[in-house]
Amino acid sequence: MAAVSSNEGYAFTKPGKDSVTLLAGLGVEGDVHAGVTVKHRSRVAQDPTQSNLRQVHLMHQELFAELKDAGFEVGPGDLGENITTSGIDLLALPVGTLLRLGDEAVVEVTGLRNPCLQIDAFQEGLLRQVVCRADDGTIVRKAGIMGVVTTGGVVRPGDAVEAELPAGPLRPLERV
């Protein structure tokens, strides 16, 4: 794990921390998006009783190098993620993958982050870099994945991240 971040108030970026505590069924302790029901403003406006499938936002550090090559400066927490990973292809994981983080914590992958226009307020043109079209016309979302905490625990930069694929047919990630 490259970095951990959280923010108790609504802001696009999340400051880095020495550690964060994941709470089963809730998300990152003290983070504005923690909770059993949705906390993202647009989702609350649609239906505040929806289950929160976006308790934890994970992003791969390798995206930052790709963005740098395109002329953008982005680092851990800048795009609102809670956990920045390195060396694991998050976007290729199927729904239901269990991510074992550090000594105890487990996050179940629920889907892809669907970034909004706020990302262009952070850096103009960034949205086109993290949501684009493949040659076949399908939409490609690169802004990380979302998950729910199934087992709580403290996670820190430098902790291991291990992926355990679900049994049965694998379902590709879709936006949540």
GROMACS .gro file of N, CA and C in nm:
model
  528
    1MET      N    1   0.085  -0.116   0.000
    1MET     CA    2   0.000   0.000   0.000
    1MET      C    3   0.091   0.123   0.000
    2ALA      N    4   0.063   0.215  -0.090
    2ALA     CA    5   0.149   0.333  -0.103
    2ALA      C    6   0.109   0.446  -0.009
    3ALA      N    7  -0.023   0.463   0.014
    3ALA     CA    8  -0.069   0.574   0.098
    3ALA      C    9  -0.210   0.547   0.148
    4VAL      N   10  -0.248   0.614   0.257
    4VAL     CA   11  -0.385   0.612   0.307
    4VAL      C   12  -0.428   0.756   0.333
    5SER      N   13  -0.555   0.784   0.307
    5SER     CA   14  -0.605   0.922   0.317
    5SER      C   15  -0.749   0.921   0.367
    6SER      N   16  -0.787   1.029   0.432
    6SER     CA   17  -0.927   1.046   0.472
    6SER      C   18  -0.954   1.194   0.495
    7ASN      N   19  -1.083   1.227   0.496
    7ASN     CA   20  -1.123   1.365   0.518
    7ASN      C   21  -1.260   1.363   0.584
    8GLU      N   22  -1.274   1.433   0.696
    8GLU     CA   23  -1.403   1.433   0.766
    8GLU      C   24  -1.503   1.530   0.706
    9GLY      N   25  -1.459   1.617   0.615
    9GLY     CA   26  -1.549   1.711   0.549
    9GLY      C   27  -1.553   1.686   0.400
   10TYR      N   28  -1.659   1.736   0.335
   10TYR     CA   29  -1.670   1.723   0.190
   10TYR      C   30  -1.566   1.811   0.124
   11ALA      N   31  -1.473   1.750   0.055
   11ALA     CA   32  -1.370   1.819  -0.023
   11ALA      C   33  -1.326   1.720  -0.129
   12PHE      N   34  -1.275   1.770  -0.240
   12PHE     CA   35  -1.237   1.681  -0.347
   12PHE      C   36  -1.118   1.594  -0.310
   13THR      N   37  -1.018   1.653  -0.246
   13THR     CA   38  -0.899   1.579  -0.209
   13THR      C   39  -0.908   1.532  -0.063
   14LYS      N   40  -0.825   1.434  -0.033
   14LYS     CA   41  -0.819   1.381   0.104
   14LYS      C   42  -0.673   1.383   0.148
   15PRO      N   43  -0.645   1.446   0.262
   15PRO     CA   44  -0.505   1.451   0.308
   15PRO      C   45  -0.453   1.314   0.351
   16GLY      N   46  -0.324   1.292   0.328
   16GLY     CA   47  -0.259   1.169   0.368
   16GLY      C   48  -0.252   1.156   0.519
   17LYS      N   49  -0.254   1.032   0.565
   17LYS     CA   50  -0.249   1.001   0.708
   17LYS      C   51  -0.141   0.897   0.734
   18ASP      N   52  -0.100   0.887   0.859
   18ASP     CA   53  -0.007   0.781   0.898
   18ASP      C   54  -0.078   0.645   0.901
   19SER      N   55  -0.210   0.648   0.926
   19SER     CA   56  -0.290   0.527   0.927
   19SER      C   57  -0.437   0.567   0.918
   20VAL      N   58  -0.520   0.474   0.877
   20VAL     CA   59  -0.665   0.490   0.884
   20VAL      C   60  -0.721   0.362   0.944
   21THR      N   61  -0.835   0.375   1.010
   21THR     CA   62  -0.902   0.259   1.066
   21THR      C   63  -1.025   0.229   0.983
   22LEU      N   64  -1.032   0.107   0.933
   22LEU     CA   65  -1.149   0.063   0.858
   22LEU      C   66  -1.247  -0.002   0.955
   23LEU      N   67  -1.373   0.036   0.944
   23LEU     CA   68  -1.478  -0.015   1.032
   23LEU      C   69  -1.574  -0.102   0.951
   24ALA      N   70  -1.594  -0.226   0.993
   24ALA     CA   71  -1.680  -0.320   0.921
   24ALA      C   72  -1.818  -0.261   0.900
   25GLY      N   73  -1.864  -0.266   0.775
   25GLY     CA   74  -1.997  -0.219   0.739
   25GLY      C   75  -2.011  -0.069   0.729
   26LEU      N   76  -1.904   0.006   0.757
   26LEU     CA   77  -1.913   0.153   0.758
   26LEU      C   78  -1.815   0.220   0.662
   27GLY      N   79  -1.688   0.179   0.666
   27GLY     CA   80  -1.587   0.244   0.584
   27GLY      C   81  -1.472   0.296   0.667
   28VAL      N   82  -1.415   0.409   0.626
   28VAL     CA   83  -1.299   0.466   0.692
   28VAL      C   84  -1.345   0.553   0.809
   29GLU      N   85  -1.302   0.518   0.929
   29GLU     CA   86  -1.340   0.593   1.048
   29GLU      C   87  -1.309   0.742   1.030
   30GLY      N   88  -1.409   0.826   1.056
   30GLY     CA   89  -1.391   0.970   1.047
   30GLY      C   90  -1.398   1.028   0.907
   31ASP      N   91  -1.415   0.944   0.805
   31ASP     CA   92  -1.423   0.994   0.668
   31ASP      C   93  -1.568   1.031   0.636
   32VAL      N   94  -1.583   1.138   0.560
   32VAL     CA   95  -1.715   1.189   0.526
   32VAL      C   96  -1.802   1.087   0.452
   33HIS      N   97  -1.739   0.992   0.383
   33HIS     CA   98  -1.815   0.894   0.306
   33HIS      C   99  -1.844   0.765   0.381
   34ALA      N  100  -1.807   0.757   0.507
   34ALA     CA  101  -1.833   0.637   0.587
   34ALA      C  102  -1.981   0.631   0.623
   35GLY      N  103  -2.034   0.511   0.622
   35GLY     CA  104  -2.172   0.492   0.665
   35GLY      C  105  -2.237   0.374   0.596
   36VAL      N  106  -2.347   0.327   0.653
   36VAL     CA  107  -2.421   0.214   0.599
   36VAL      C  108  -2.495   0.255   0.472
   37THR      N  109  -2.546   0.378   0.470
   37THR     CA  110  -2.616   0.428   0.352
   37THR      C  111  -2.528   0.528   0.279
   38VAL      N  112  -2.565   0.559   0.154
   38VAL     CA  113  -2.485   0.646   0.067
   38VAL      C  114  -2.454   0.779   0.132
   39LYS      N  115  -2.334   0.831   0.104
   39LYS     CA  116  -2.291   0.960   0.157
   39LYS      C  117  -2.251   1.056   0.046
   40HIS      N  118  -2.227   1.006  -0.075
   40HIS     CA  119  -2.195   1.094  -0.186
   40HIS      C  120  -2.317   1.180  -0.215
   41ARG      N  121  -2.297   1.309  -0.223
   41ARG     CA  122  -2.408   1.405  -0.233
   41ARG      C  123  -2.508   1.373  -0.344
   42SER      N  124  -2.457   1.338  -0.463
   42SER     CA  125  -2.548   1.311  -0.574
   42SER      C  126  -2.634   1.187  -0.546
   43ARG      N  127  -2.577   1.090  -0.479
   43ARG     CA  128  -2.652   0.968  -0.447
   43ARG      C  129  -2.753   0.992  -0.336
   44VAL      N  130  -2.715   1.074  -0.239
   44VAL     CA  131  -2.808   1.110  -0.132
   44VAL      C  132  -2.929   1.183  -0.191
   45ALA      N  133  -2.905   1.271  -0.288
   45ALA     CA  134  -3.014   1.345  -0.351
   45ALA      C  135  -3.110   1.251  -0.424
   46GLN      N  136  -3.057   1.143  -0.483
   46GLN     CA  137  -3.141   1.046  -0.554
   46GLN      C  138  -3.223   0.961  -0.458
   47ASP      N  139  -3.155   0.905  -0.358
   47ASP     CA  140  -3.221   0.816  -0.262
   47ASP      C  141  -3.128   0.795  -0.143
   48PRO      N  142  -3.152   0.867  -0.032
   48PRO     CA  143  -3.061   0.857   0.083
   48PRO      C  144  -3.064   0.723   0.155
   49THR      N  145  -3.156   0.633   0.118
   49THR     CA  146  -3.163   0.504   0.185
   49THR      C  147  -3.084   0.395   0.112
   50GLN      N  148  -3.021   0.428  -0.002
   50GLN     CA  149  -2.941   0.330  -0.077
   50GLN      C  150  -2.827   0.276   0.009
   51SER      N  151  -2.795   0.149  -0.008
   51SER     CA  152  -2.678   0.093   0.059
   51SER      C  153  -2.552   0.161   0.008
   52ASN      N  154  -2.457   0.182   0.096
   52ASN     CA  155  -2.332   0.248   0.060
   52ASN      C  156  -2.233   0.146   0.006
   53LEU      N  157  -2.226   0.136  -0.125
   53LEU     CA  158  -2.132   0.045  -0.191
   53LEU      C  159  -1.999   0.115  -0.217
   54ARG      N  160  -1.988   0.240  -0.169
   54ARG     CA  161  -1.870   0.323  -0.193
   54ARG      C  162  -1.807   0.367  -0.061
   55GLN      N  163  -1.795   0.274   0.034
   55GLN     CA  164  -1.739   0.307   0.165
   55GLN      C  165  -1.590   0.338   0.158
   56VAL      N  166  -1.519   0.269   0.069
   56VAL     CA  167  -1.375   0.286   0.057
   56VAL      C  168  -1.342   0.302  -0.091
   57HIS      N  169  -1.262   0.405  -0.123
   57HIS     CA  170  -1.218   0.429  -0.260
   57HIS      C  171  -1.070   0.392  -0.268
   58LEU      N  172  -1.038   0.301  -0.358
   58LEU     CA  173  -0.899   0.258  -0.379
   58LEU      C  174  -0.853   0.299  -0.518
   59MET      N  175  -0.730   0.343  -0.528
   59MET     CA  176  -0.675   0.384  -0.657
   59MET      C  177  -0.532   0.331  -0.669
   60HIS      N  178  -0.495   0.295  -0.789
   60HIS     CA  179  -0.362   0.242  -0.817
   60HIS      C  180  -0.265   0.356  -0.845
   61GLN      N  181  -0.152   0.354  -0.777
   61GLN     CA  182  -0.050   0.458  -0.790
   61GLN      C  183   0.002   0.468  -0.933
   62GLU      N  184  -0.003   0.360  -1.008
   62GLU     CA  185   0.045   0.359  -1.145
   62GLU      C  186  -0.031   0.460  -1.233
   63LEU      N  187  -0.155   0.490  -1.195
   63LEU     CA  188  -0.232   0.591  -1.270
   63LEU      C  189  -0.163   0.727  -1.265
   64PHE      N  190  -0.099   0.760  -1.153
   64PHE     CA  191  -0.034   0.891  -1.139
   64PHE      C  192   0.077   0.909  -1.243
   65ALA      N  193   0.153   0.803  -1.271
   65ALA     CA  194   0.259   0.810  -1.373
   65ALA      C  195   0.198   0.830  -1.511
   66GLU      N  196   0.088   0.761  -1.538
   66GLU     CA  197   0.018   0.776  -1.666
   66GLU      C  198  -0.032   0.920  -1.682
   67LEU      N  199  -0.087   0.976  -1.575
   67LEU     CA  200  -0.138   1.113  -1.580
   67LEU      C  201  -0.024   1.213  -1.595
   68LYS      N  202   0.089   1.184  -1.531
   68LYS     CA  203   0.205   1.272  -1.543
   68LYS      C  204   0.253   1.278  -1.688
   69ASP      N  205   0.254   1.163  -1.754
   69ASP     CA  206   0.292   1.157  -1.896
   69ASP      C  207   0.198   1.242  -1.982
   70ALA      N  208   0.074   1.260  -1.936
   70ALA     CA  209  -0.024   1.340  -2.009
   70ALA      C  210  -0.022   1.487  -1.964
   71GLY      N  211   0.070   1.521  -1.872
   71GLY     CA  212   0.085   1.660  -1.831
   71GLY      C  213   0.015   1.700  -1.702
   72PHE      N  214  -0.030   1.603  -1.623
   72PHE     CA  215  -0.102   1.632  -1.499
   72PHE      C  216  -0.018   1.592  -1.379
   73GLU      N  217  -0.030   1.668  -1.271
   73GLU     CA  218   0.038   1.636  -1.145
   73GLU      C  219  -0.067   1.588  -1.045
   74VAL      N  220  -0.065   1.460  -1.014
   74VAL     CA  221  -0.161   1.400  -0.924
   74VAL      C  222  -0.087   1.308  -0.829
   75GLY      N  223  -0.121   1.315  -0.701
   75GLY     CA  224  -0.058   1.229  -0.601
   75GLY      C  225  -0.162   1.163  -0.514
   76PRO      N  226  -0.119   1.081  -0.419
   76PRO     CA  227  -0.211   1.010  -0.330
   76PRO      C  228  -0.309   1.105  -0.260
   77GLY      N  229  -0.436   1.068  -0.262
   77GLY     CA  230  -0.541   1.146  -0.197
   77GLY      C  231  -0.595   1.260  -0.281
   78ASP      N  232  -0.523   1.300  -0.385
   78ASP     CA  233  -0.565   1.414  -0.466
   78ASP      C  234  -0.699   1.392  -0.534
   79LEU      N  235  -0.730   1.269  -0.572
   79LEU     CA  236  -0.854   1.241  -0.642
   79LEU      C  237  -0.960   1.182  -0.548
   80GLY      N  238  -0.938   1.198  -0.418
   80GLY     CA  239  -1.037   1.159  -0.319
   80GLY      C  240  -1.031   1.016  -0.273
   81GLU      N  241  -0.926   0.944  -0.313
   81GLU     CA  242  -0.920   0.804  -0.271
   81GLU      C  243  -0.873   0.791  -0.126
   82ASN      N  244  -0.915   0.681  -0.063
   82ASN     CA  245  -0.875   0.651   0.074
   82ASN      C  246  -0.748   0.568   0.079
   83ILE      N  247  -0.732   0.479  -0.019
   83ILE     CA  248  -0.619   0.388  -0.019
   83ILE      C  249  -0.555   0.391  -0.158
   84THR      N  250  -0.425   0.418  -0.159
   84THR     CA  251  -0.348   0.417  -0.284
   84THR      C  252  -0.262   0.291  -0.283
   85THR      N  253  -0.283   0.207  -0.384
   85THR     CA  254  -0.210   0.081  -0.393
   85THR      C  255  -0.097   0.092  -0.495
   86SER      N  256  -0.012  -0.008  -0.494
   86SER     CA  257   0.097  -0.017  -0.592
   86SER      C  258   0.118  -0.163  -0.626
   87GLY      N  259   0.132  -0.192  -0.755
   87GLY     CA  260   0.164  -0.328  -0.796
   87GLY      C  261   0.047  -0.423  -0.806
   88ILE      N  262  -0.076  -0.373  -0.799
   88ILE     CA  263  -0.194  -0.459  -0.814
   88ILE      C  264  -0.288  -0.392  -0.914
   89ASP      N  265  -0.334  -0.468  -1.012
   89ASP     CA  266  -0.420  -0.414  -1.117
   89ASP      C  267  -0.564  -0.411  -1.066
   90LEU      N  268  -0.596  -0.305  -0.994
   90LEU     CA  269  -0.729  -0.293  -0.933
   90LEU      C  270  -0.841  -0.299  -1.036
   91LEU      N  271  -0.821  -0.235  -1.151
   91LEU     CA  272  -0.927  -0.225  -1.251
   91LEU      C  273  -0.961  -0.359  -1.315
   92ALA      N  274  -0.871  -0.457  -1.304
   92ALA     CA  275  -0.894  -0.589  -1.362
   92ALA      C  276  -0.962  -0.686  -1.265
   93LEU      N  277  -0.980  -0.645  -1.141
   93LEU     CA  278  -1.040  -0.733  -1.042
   93LEU      C  279  -1.190  -0.748  -1.068
   94PRO      N  280  -1.246  -0.865  -1.041
   94PRO     CA  281  -1.391  -0.881  -1.055
   94PRO      C  282  -1.466  -0.835  -0.930
   95VAL      N  283  -1.595  -0.813  -0.947
   95VAL     CA  284  -1.684  -0.782  -0.835
   95VAL      C  285  -1.673  -0.894  -0.734
   96GLY      N  286  -1.670  -0.859  -0.606
   96GLY     CA  287  -1.665  -0.959  -0.500
   96GLY      C  288  -1.526  -0.999  -0.457
   97THR      N  289  -1.423  -0.947  -0.526
   97THR     CA  290  -1.286  -0.975  -0.482
   97THR      C  291  -1.267  -0.924  -0.341
   98LEU      N  292  -1.200  -1.002  -0.257
   98LEU     CA  293  -1.167  -0.958  -0.122
   98LEU      C  294  -1.024  -0.906  -0.123
   99LEU      N  295  -1.007  -0.784  -0.079
   99LEU     CA  296  -0.874  -0.725  -0.065
   99LEU      C  297  -0.835  -0.728   0.081
  100ARG      N  298  -0.731  -0.803   0.110
  100ARG     CA  299  -0.680  -0.812   0.247
  100ARG      C  300  -0.574  -0.702   0.261
  101LEU      N  301  -0.601  -0.611   0.353
  101LEU     CA  302  -0.517  -0.492   0.371
  101LEU      C  303  -0.452  -0.497   0.508
  102GLY      N  304  -0.318  -0.500   0.510
  102GLY     CA  305  -0.249  -0.505   0.638
  102GLY      C  306  -0.276  -0.635   0.710
  103ASP      N  307  -0.276  -0.628   0.845
  103ASP     CA  308  -0.288  -0.748   0.927
  103ASP      C  309  -0.429  -0.802   0.939
  104GLU      N  310  -0.531  -0.713   0.932
  104GLU     CA  311  -0.667  -0.757   0.964
  104GLU      C  312  -0.773  -0.717   0.865
  105ALA      N  313  -0.765  -0.598   0.809
  105ALA     CA  314  -0.876  -0.540   0.733
  105ALA      C  315  -0.902  -0.614   0.602
  106VAL      N  316  -1.032  -0.623   0.568
  106VAL     CA  317  -1.074  -0.682   0.442
  106VAL      C  318  -1.180  -0.591   0.380
  107VAL      N  319  -1.159  -0.559   0.252
  107VAL     CA  320  -1.253  -0.478   0.175
  107VAL      C  321  -1.303  -0.563   0.058
  108GLU      N  322  -1.435  -0.570   0.041
  108GLU     CA  323  -1.494  -0.640  -0.073
  108GLU      C  324  -1.517  -0.542  -0.185
  109VAL      N  325  -1.464  -0.571  -0.302
  109VAL     CA  326  -1.475  -0.483  -0.419
  109VAL      C  327  -1.618  -0.484  -0.471
  110THR      N  328  -1.676  -0.363  -0.487
  110THR     CA  329  -1.814  -0.351  -0.536
  110THR      C  330  -1.824  -0.299  -0.678
  111GLY      N  331  -1.724  -0.222  -0.723
  111GLY     CA  332  -1.732  -0.171  -0.860
  111GLY      C  333  -1.633  -0.059  -0.886
  112LEU      N  334  -1.650   0.003  -1.002
  112LEU     CA  335  -1.563   0.111  -1.047
  112LEU      C  336  -1.613   0.246  -0.998
  113ARG      N  337  -1.519   0.333  -0.967
  113ARG     CA  338  -1.556   0.472  -0.938
  113ARG      C  339  -1.596   0.537  -1.069
  114ASN      N  340  -1.702   0.615  -1.063
  114ASN     CA  341  -1.748   0.692  -1.177
  114ASN      C  342  -1.723   0.839  -1.145
  115PRO      N  343  -1.609   0.894  -1.186
  115PRO     CA  344  -1.576   1.031  -1.147
  115PRO      C  345  -1.671   1.133  -1.209
  116CYS      N  346  -1.690   1.244  -1.139
  116CYS     CA  347  -1.780   1.349  -1.185
  116CYS      C  348  -1.701   1.469  -1.236
  117LEU      N  349  -1.773   1.571  -1.276
  117LEU     CA  350  -1.712   1.692  -1.332
  117LEU      C  351  -1.622   1.766  -1.235
  118GLN      N  352  -1.635   1.740  -1.104
  118GLN     CA  353  -1.548   1.805  -1.006
  118GLN      C  354  -1.401   1.779  -1.036
  119ILE      N  355  -1.372   1.670  -1.102
  119ILE     CA  356  -1.234   1.635  -1.131
  119ILE      C  357  -1.170   1.740  -1.223
  120ASP      N  358  -1.250   1.800  -1.311
  120ASP     CA  359  -1.198   1.906  -1.399
  120ASP      C  360  -1.178   2.037  -1.323
  121ALA      N  361  -1.250   2.058  -1.213
  121ALA     CA  362  -1.225   2.175  -1.129
  121ALA      C  363  -1.090   2.160  -1.058
  122PHE      N  364  -1.051   2.036  -1.031
  122PHE     CA  365  -0.921   2.009  -0.969
  122PHE      C  366  -0.809   2.039  -1.069
  123GLN      N  367  -0.820   1.983  -1.190
  123GLN     CA  368  -0.726   2.011  -1.299
  123GLN      C  369  -0.803   1.998  -1.430
  124GLU      N  370  -0.811   2.107  -1.503
  124GLU     CA  371  -0.885   2.112  -1.629
  124GLU      C  372  -0.838   2.004  -1.725
  125GLY      N  373  -0.934   1.928  -1.778
  125GLY     CA  374  -0.903   1.823  -1.875
  125GLY      C  375  -0.875   1.687  -1.813
  126LEU      N  376  -0.870   1.680  -1.680
  126LEU     CA  377  -0.837   1.553  -1.614
  126LEU      C  378  -0.946   1.447  -1.632
  127LEU      N  379  -1.071   1.489  -1.638
  127LEU     CA  380  -1.180   1.393  -1.653
  127LEU      C  381  -1.161   1.310  -1.781
  128ARG      N  382  -1.118   1.374  -1.889
  128ARG     CA  383  -1.096   1.301  -2.016
  128ARG      C  384  -0.984   1.199  -2.005
  129GLN      N  385  -0.896   1.216  -1.908
  129GLN     CA  386  -0.786   1.121  -1.889
  129GLN      C  387  -0.829   0.998  -1.810
  130VAL      N  388  -0.926   1.014  -1.722
  130VAL     CA  389  -0.966   0.903  -1.635
  130VAL      C  390  -1.097   0.837  -1.677
  131VAL      N  391  -1.169   0.900  -1.771
  131VAL     CA  392  -1.286   0.838  -1.834
  131VAL      C  393  -1.271   0.864  -1.983
  132CYS      N  394  -1.254   0.757  -2.058
  132CYS     CA  395  -1.233   0.773  -2.202
  132CYS      C  396  -1.301   0.656  -2.274
  133ARG      N  397  -1.284   0.652  -2.404
  133ARG     CA  398  -1.342   0.542  -2.483
  133ARG      C  399  -1.231   0.455  -2.541
  134ALA      N  400  -1.252   0.327  -2.535
  134ALA     CA  401  -1.161   0.231  -2.598
  134ALA      C  402  -1.185   0.234  -2.749
  135ASP      N  403  -1.100   0.169  -2.824
  135ASP     CA  404  -1.113   0.165  -2.970
  135ASP      C  405  -1.248   0.109  -3.014
  136ASP      N  406  -1.305   0.018  -2.934
  136ASP     CA  407  -1.434  -0.041  -2.971
  136ASP      C  408  -1.553   0.043  -2.925
  137GLY      N  409  -1.525   0.161  -2.864
  137GLY     CA  410  -1.631   0.252  -2.824
  137GLY      C  411  -1.679   0.235  -2.680
  138THR      N  412  -1.633   0.132  -2.611
  138THR     CA  413  -1.675   0.113  -2.472
  138THR      C  414  -1.609   0.218  -2.382
  139ILE      N  415  -1.679   0.252  -2.277
  139ILE     CA  416  -1.627   0.350  -2.181
  139ILE      C  417  -1.527   0.282  -2.089
  140VAL      N  418  -1.412   0.347  -2.071
  140VAL     CA  419  -1.307   0.298  -1.983
  140VAL      C  420  -1.296   0.393  -1.865
  141ARG      N  421  -1.315   0.341  -1.744
  141ARG     CA  422  -1.304   0.421  -1.622
  141ARG      C  423  -1.176   0.380  -1.551
  142LYS      N  424  -1.087   0.479  -1.527
  142LYS     CA  425  -0.956   0.450  -1.469
  142LYS      C  426  -0.939   0.506  -1.328
  143ALA      N  427  -1.042   0.571  -1.273
  143ALA     CA  428  -1.028   0.646  -1.147
  143ALA      C  429  -1.045   0.561  -1.023
  144GLY      N  430  -1.010   0.434  -1.031
  144GLY     CA  431  -1.010   0.350  -0.913
  144GLY      C  432  -1.135   0.268  -0.896
  145ILE      N  433  -1.138   0.198  -0.783
  145ILE     CA  434  -1.249   0.108  -0.752
  145ILE      C  435  -1.306   0.143  -0.616
  146MET      N  436  -1.425   0.091  -0.590
  146MET     CA  437  -1.493   0.114  -0.465
  146MET      C  438  -1.516  -0.020  -0.395
  147GLY      N  439  -1.532  -0.012  -0.263
  147GLY     CA  440  -1.556  -0.134  -0.187
  147GLY      C  441  -1.623  -0.107  -0.054
  148VAL      N  442  -1.662  -0.216   0.010
  148VAL     CA  443  -1.721  -0.210   0.143
  148VAL      C  444  -1.631  -0.287   0.239
  149VAL      N  445  -1.627  -0.243   0.362
  149VAL     CA  446  -1.542  -0.307   0.463
  149VAL      C  447  -1.617  -0.426   0.523
  150THR      N  448  -1.558  -0.546   0.507
  150THR     CA  449  -1.619  -0.665   0.567
  150THR      C  450  -1.554  -0.699   0.700
  151THR      N  451  -1.425  -0.665   0.714
  151THR     CA  452  -1.353  -0.686   0.840
  151THR      C  453  -1.270  -0.561   0.867
  152GLY      N  454  -1.289  -0.504   0.983
  152GLY     CA  455  -1.218  -0.380   1.017
  152GLY      C  456  -1.073  -0.404   1.056
  153GLY      N  457  -1.001  -0.293   1.066
  153GLY     CA  458  -0.862  -0.298   1.108
  153GLY      C  459  -0.791  -0.171   1.069
  154VAL      N  460  -0.672  -0.153   1.123
  154VAL     CA  461  -0.589  -0.037   1.094
  154VAL      C  462  -0.503  -0.069   0.972
  155VAL      N  463  -0.495   0.026   0.879
  155VAL     CA  464  -0.409   0.009   0.762
  155VAL      C  465  -0.315   0.129   0.752
  156ARG      N  466  -0.194   0.100   0.703
  156ARG     CA  467  -0.089   0.201   0.697
  156ARG      C  468  -0.016   0.192   0.563
  157PRO      N  469   0.046   0.302   0.521
  157PRO     CA  470   0.134   0.293   0.404
  157PRO      C  471   0.240   0.186   0.431
  158GLY      N  472   0.270   0.108   0.330
  158GLY     CA  473   0.367   0.000   0.343
  158GLY      C  474   0.305  -0.135   0.375
  159ASP      N  475   0.178  -0.136   0.419
  159ASP     CA  476   0.110  -0.263   0.445
  159ASP      C  477   0.089  -0.341   0.315
  160ALA      N  478   0.082  -0.471   0.327
  160ALA     CA  479   0.058  -0.557   0.212
  160ALA      C  480  -0.088  -0.547   0.168
  161VAL      N  481  -0.110  -0.570   0.039
  161VAL     CA  482  -0.245  -0.580  -0.018
  161VAL      C  483  -0.249  -0.711  -0.094
  162GLU      N  484  -0.342  -0.798  -0.057
  162GLU     CA  485  -0.357  -0.928  -0.124
  162GLU      C  486  -0.499  -0.940  -0.174
  163ALA      N  487  -0.514  -0.987  -0.299
  163ALA     CA  488  -0.646  -1.004  -0.360
  163ALA      C  489  -0.685  -1.151  -0.359
  164GLU      N  490  -0.807  -1.178  -0.314
  164GLU     CA  491  -0.864  -1.313  -0.316
  164GLU      C  492  -0.987  -1.309  -0.405
  165LEU      N  493  -0.978  -1.377  -0.520
  165LEU     CA  494  -1.088  -1.376  -0.616
  165LEU      C  495  -1.207  -1.454  -0.562
  166PRO      N  496  -1.329  -1.412  -0.599
  166PRO     CA  497  -1.448  -1.483  -0.552
  166PRO      C  498  -1.463  -1.617  -0.623
  167ALA      N  499  -1.539  -1.708  -0.562
  167ALA     CA  500  -1.569  -1.837  -0.624
  167ALA      C  501  -1.677  -1.816  -0.730
  168GLY      N  502  -1.686  -1.910  -0.819
  168GLY     CA  503  -1.791  -1.906  -0.921
  168GLY      C  504  -1.756  -1.817  -1.039
  169PRO      N  505  -1.852  -1.791  -1.123
  169PRO     CA  506  -1.825  -1.707  -1.240
  169PRO      C  507  -1.783  -1.566  -1.197
  170LEU      N  508  -1.680  -1.515  -1.262
  170LEU     CA  509  -1.630  -1.381  -1.228
  170LEU      C  510  -1.708  -1.276  -1.306
  171ARG      N  511  -1.751  -1.171  -1.234
  171ARG     CA  512  -1.826  -1.062  -1.297
  171ARG      C  513  -1.735  -0.939  -1.309
  172PRO      N  514  -1.723  -0.883  -1.428
  172PRO     CA  515  -1.639  -0.764  -1.444
  172PRO      C  516  -1.697  -0.646  -1.366
  173LEU      N  517  -1.609  -0.554  -1.332
  173LEU     CA  518  -1.650  -0.435  -1.258
  173LEU      C  519  -1.736  -0.344  -1.345
  174GLU      N  520  -1.837  -0.286  -1.284
  174GLU     CA  521  -1.921  -0.184  -1.346
  174GLU      C  522  -1.921  -0.066  -1.252
  175ARG      N  523  -1.964   0.050  -1.298
  175ARG     CA  524  -1.965   0.168  -1.213
  175ARG      C  525  -2.066   0.153  -1.100
  176VAL      N  526  -2.027   0.202  -0.984
  176VAL     CA  527  -2.119   0.205  -0.869
  176VAL      C  528  -2.129   0.347  -0.817
   0.00000   0.00000   0.00000
